[in-house]
CSV table of C-alpha atoms in Angstrom, one decimal:
chain,number,residue,atom,x,y,z
A,22,MET,CA,69.2,140.8,41.9
A,23,ALA,CA,70.6,136.7,41.0
A,24,ALA,CA,68.1,134.5,40.6
A,25,PRO,CA,67.8,132.0,43.4
A,26,ALA,CA,69.1,128.7,43.4
A,27,PRO,CA,66.5,125.6,42.9
A,28,VAL,CA,65.8,123.9,46.0
A,29,THR,CA,64.3,120.2,46.5
A,30,ARG,CA,61.5,119.9,49.3
A,31,GLN,CA,62.5,116.9,51.9
A,32,VAL,CA,61.3,115.3,54.2
A,33,LEU,CA,63.5,115.5,56.5
A,34,GLY,CA,62.5,113.9,60.3
A,35,GLY,CA,59.2,112.3,59.0
A,36,ALA,CA,57.6,115.5,58.6
A,37,ALA,CA,57.9,118.4,55.8
A,38,LEU,CA,59.9,121.4,55.7
A,39,ALA,CA,61.2,124.1,54.5
A,40,PRO,CA,62.5,123.1,50.6
A,41,VAL,CA,66.2,122.3,50.8
A,42,PRO,CA,69.5,124.4,48.5
A,43,THR,CA,71.5,122.0,45.5
A,44,GLY,CA,73.4,124.8,45.9
A,45,PRO,CA,76.0,126.1,48.3
A,46,GLU,CA,72.7,128.2,50.3
A,47,ARG,CA,74.5,127.8,54.2
A,48,GLY,CA,72.7,127.1,57.6
A,49,GLN,CA,70.3,124.5,56.1
A,50,PRO,CA,69.1,122.4,58.6
A,51,LEU,CA,69.4,118.7,59.4
A,52,ALA,CA,66.9,117.4,61.5
A,53,ALA,CA,67.7,115.8,64.9
A,54,ALA,CA,66.1,112.2,64.0
A,55,VAL,CA,68.0,112.6,61.3
A,56,ALA,CA,71.6,112.9,62.8
A,57,GLU,CA,70.4,110.8,65.7
A,58,LEU,CA,70.4,107.5,63.5
A,59,PRO,CA,73.3,105.3,63.2
A,60,VAL,CA,75.7,104.4,61.0
A,61,LEU,CA,78.1,100.8,61.4
A,62,ASP,CA,82.0,101.4,61.3
A,63,ALA,CA,84.4,98.8,59.6
A,64,ARG,CA,84.2,96.9,63.1
A,65,GLY,CA,80.5,97.2,63.1
A,66,ARG,CA,80.1,99.3,65.7
A,67,LEU,CA,76.7,101.9,65.7
A,68,VAL,CA,78.6,105.6,64.9
A,69,PRO,CA,75.5,108.3,65.5
A,70,PHE,CA,75.3,110.0,61.8
A,71,GLY,CA,75.6,113.5,63.5
A,72,SER,CA,78.8,113.1,65.5
A,73,LEU,CA,80.4,112.4,62.5
A,74,PHE,CA,79.7,116.4,61.7
A,75,ARG,CA,78.9,118.2,64.7
A,76,ASP,CA,82.3,119.4,65.4
A,77,ARG,CA,84.0,119.9,61.7
A,78,ARG,CA,82.3,120.2,58.2
A,79,ALA,CA,82.6,117.3,55.7
A,80,VAL,CA,81.8,115.8,52.5
A,81,VAL,CA,79.5,112.7,52.8
A,82,VAL,CA,78.9,111.3,49.4
A,83,PHE,CA,76.5,107.9,49.3
A,84,VAL,CA,77.3,105.5,47.0
A,85,ARG,CA,74.4,102.8,45.9
A,86,HIS,CA,76.4,100.5,46.7
A,87,PHE,CA,79.5,98.8,46.4
A,88,LEU,CA,79.4,95.8,43.8
A,89,CYS,CA,77.9,99.4,41.5
A,90,TYR,CA,81.3,99.9,39.6
A,91,VAL,CA,80.4,103.5,38.5
A,92,CYS,CA,80.3,103.7,43.1
A,93,LYS,CA,84.3,101.7,42.3
A,94,GLU,CA,85.5,103.9,39.6
A,95,TYR,CA,84.1,106.7,41.2
A,96,VAL,CA,85.5,105.8,44.6
A,97,GLU,CA,88.3,105.2,43.9
A,98,ASP,CA,89.1,108.8,42.3
A,99,LEU,CA,87.9,109.8,45.9
A,100,ALA,CA,90.8,108.3,47.4
A,101,LYS,CA,93.1,110.4,45.0
A,102,VAL,CA,92.2,113.3,47.1
A,103,PRO,CA,95.0,113.5,49.1
A,104,GLN,CA,94.6,114.4,53.5
A,105,SER,CA,96.9,116.6,53.3
A,106,PHE,CA,94.8,118.7,50.7
A,107,LEU,CA,91.8,118.1,53.4
A,108,ARG,CA,93.5,118.7,56.1
A,109,GLU,CA,94.9,122.4,55.2
A,110,ALA,CA,91.0,123.4,54.8
A,111,ASP,CA,90.2,121.2,57.8
A,112,VAL,CA,87.3,119.1,55.8
A,113,THR,CA,86.6,115.6,56.6
A,114,LEU,CA,85.7,113.1,53.7
A,115,ILE,CA,83.2,110.6,54.5
A,116,VAL,CA,82.4,108.0,52.3
A,117,ILE,CA,78.7,105.6,52.9
A,118,GLY,CA,77.5,103.2,51.4
A,119,GLN,CA,74.1,100.1,52.2
A,120,SER,CA,75.9,96.9,52.1
A,121,SER,CA,77.0,94.9,55.6
A,122,TYR,CA,79.7,95.6,57.7
A,123,HIS,CA,81.7,93.0,56.3
A,124,HIS,CA,81.8,94.5,52.4
A,125,ILE,CA,83.0,98.4,53.8
A,126,GLU,CA,87.2,96.5,54.6
A,127,PRO,CA,87.0,94.9,51.3
A,128,PHE,CA,86.0,97.8,49.3
A,129,CYS,CA,88.3,99.7,50.9
A,130,LYS,CA,91.2,97.3,50.1
A,131,LEU,CA,89.2,96.8,45.9
A,132,THR,CA,89.1,101.0,45.3
A,133,GLY,CA,92.5,102.4,47.4
A,134,TYR,CA,90.2,104.7,50.1
A,135,SER,CA,91.7,105.2,53.2
A,136,HIS,CA,89.5,108.2,54.9
A,137,GLU,CA,86.3,107.1,57.0
A,138,ILE,CA,83.4,104.9,55.6
A,139,TYR,CA,80.4,104.1,56.7
A,140,VAL,CA,77.0,102.2,56.0
A,141,ASP,CA,73.3,102.5,56.2
A,142,PRO,CA,72.5,98.8,55.8
A,143,GLU,CA,68.6,99.3,56.9
A,144,ARG,CA,69.2,103.0,54.0
A,145,GLU,CA,67.0,104.9,56.8
A,146,ILE,CA,69.1,107.9,56.6
A,147,TYR,CA,69.0,107.6,51.7
A,148,LYS,CA,64.9,106.8,53.2
A,149,ARG,CA,65.3,110.3,54.9
A,150,LEU,CA,67.3,112.4,52.6
A,151,GLY,CA,64.4,111.4,49.9
A,152,MET,CA,68.3,109.7,47.6
A,153,LYS,CA,66.6,107.8,45.1
A,154,ARG,CA,65.5,104.9,44.2
A,155,GLY,CA,65.1,103.9,40.0
A,156,GLU,CA,66.5,105.1,37.4
A,157,GLU,CA,65.7,109.1,36.1
A,158,ILE,CA,66.3,108.2,32.3
A,159,ALA,CA,68.3,112.2,32.3
A,160,SER,CA,71.4,113.2,30.7
A,161,SER,CA,74.6,113.8,32.4
A,162,GLY,CA,77.3,114.1,31.1
A,163,ARG,CA,80.1,112.5,30.3
A,164,SER,CA,81.8,111.5,34.2
A,165,PRO,CA,85.1,112.7,34.3
A,166,HIS,CA,85.5,109.1,37.4
A,167,ILE,CA,84.2,106.6,34.9
A,168,LYS,CA,86.8,104.8,32.8
A,169,SER,CA,84.4,101.1,32.1
A,170,SER,CA,81.4,101.4,29.8
A,171,LEU,CA,77.7,99.9,30.8
A,172,LEU,CA,78.9,96.8,29.5
A,173,SER,CA,82.2,96.2,30.5
A,174,GLY,CA,81.3,97.8,33.9
A,175,SER,CA,78.1,95.7,34.1
A,176,LEU,CA,80.1,92.3,34.4
A,177,ARG,CA,82.7,93.3,36.2
A,178,SER,CA,80.2,94.1,39.1
A,179,LEU,CA,78.1,90.3,38.1
A,180,TRP,CA,81.6,88.6,38.4
A,181,ARG,CA,82.9,90.4,41.3
A,182,ALA,CA,78.8,89.1,43.0
A,183,VAL,CA,79.5,85.5,41.4
A,184,THR,CA,82.8,85.1,42.9
A,185,GLY,CA,81.7,86.9,46.1
A,186,PRO,CA,82.3,84.3,48.9
A,187,LEU,CA,78.1,84.6,49.1
A,188,PHE,CA,76.2,86.2,46.5
A,189,ASP,CA,75.2,89.1,47.8
A,190,PHE,CA,75.2,93.4,45.2
A,191,GLN,CA,75.8,94.6,48.1
A,192,GLY,CA,72.9,96.5,49.3
A,193,ASP,CA,69.8,97.6,47.0
A,194,PRO,CA,70.0,97.9,43.2
A,195,ALA,CA,67.6,100.2,42.9
A,196,GLN,CA,69.1,103.2,45.2
A,197,GLN,CA,70.8,106.2,44.0
A,198,GLY,CA,72.9,107.9,46.2
A,199,GLY,CA,74.3,112.2,46.8
A,200,THR,CA,76.7,114.5,48.1
A,201,LEU,CA,76.0,116.3,51.0
A,202,ILE,CA,78.4,118.6,52.2
A,203,LEU,CA,77.9,119.5,57.1
A,204,GLY,CA,78.9,120.7,59.3
A,205,PRO,CA,80.1,122.4,61.6
A,206,GLY,CA,76.9,121.2,63.7
A,207,ASN,CA,73.7,119.2,62.2
A,208,ASN,CA,74.3,121.8,59.3
A,209,ILE,CA,74.0,121.2,55.5
A,210,HIS,CA,75.5,123.6,53.5
A,211,PHE,CA,75.3,121.6,50.3
A,212,MET,CA,73.0,118.4,48.4
A,213,HIS,CA,72.4,116.6,45.7
A,214,LEU,CA,70.4,113.6,45.4
A,215,ASP,CA,72.0,111.3,42.3
A,216,ARG,CA,68.8,110.7,39.5
A,217,ASN,CA,70.5,107.7,38.1
A,218,ARG,CA,74.3,106.2,38.5
A,219,LEU,CA,76.1,108.6,36.2
A,220,ASP,CA,75.1,111.5,38.1
A,221,HIS,CA,77.0,112.0,41.0
A,222,LYS,CA,79.0,115.1,41.1
A,223,PRO,CA,82.7,115.7,40.1
A,224,ILE,CA,85.1,115.6,42.7
A,225,ASN,CA,86.8,118.5,41.3
A,226,SER,CA,83.3,121.0,42.1
A,227,VAL,CA,82.3,119.8,45.7
A,228,LEU,CA,86.5,120.5,46.6
A,229,GLN,CA,85.6,123.9,45.4
A,230,LEU,CA,82.5,124.3,47.7
A,231,VAL,CA,84.9,123.5,50.5
A,232,GLY,CA,88.2,125.5,49.6
A,233,VAL,CA,90.0,122.2,49.1
A,234,GLN,CA,92.9,122.4,46.7
A,235,GLN,CA,91.9,120.2,42.6
A,236,VAL,CA,93.5,117.3,42.4
A,237,ASN,CA,94.2,116.4,38.9
A,238,PHE,CA,92.2,112.5,38.5
A,239,THR,CA,93.6,112.4,35.1
A,240,ASN,CA,96.8,109.8,36.0
A,241,ARG,CA,98.2,112.6,33.9
A,242,PRO,CA,101.6,114.4,35.1
A,243,SER,CA,101.2,117.6,36.0
A,244,VAL,CA,103.4,120.1,33.4
A,245,MET,CA,105.3,122.5,35.5
A,246,HIS,CA,106.2,125.4,33.5
A,247,VAL,CA,110.2,126.6,35.0
């Protein structure tokens, strides 16, 4: 018999529920109170979180903040996932940040991201899902999506902050993110909570779980054998 997947106890809807698997188990519930919490789109319109995946499967990536160089480079690679790949698998890709909605369009322009994106500026959904604040010291391995060093990436993030219209870190710098596979309905099929800024899930490993074709993130042309 296979060993059970590791689990993480979450507080969803204000009460401690059964542990939520961190593997791709099916049918885990998202509390209705969490599904009803609002996110904002690029125009500032309120959208219930649960409506994003009520009638479809969705890969939902919560990022730290829009000035984080790790988040920027990770979302730059999310932007490379072709819409046609997602349509073939009937899957939606969604990014959620924690800034003001005013920062959505500049961030999309910066990263080239054209899939769905929203913000949770009060971080209520982050909190209810148990997403971590602070950096846990843990080895996360080398990410295929992060190209900058800590020094160069941090300097560029700071430069974007001080040269923007307002000195604004576009969210809580201590907040960590995570990746979920949700829907249809209030079902959690997969949950990964980041322990630190480098602990995001490799994109292809998440795409594989939802049957989406793998993407070449190396920027090198594929070799075709004929």
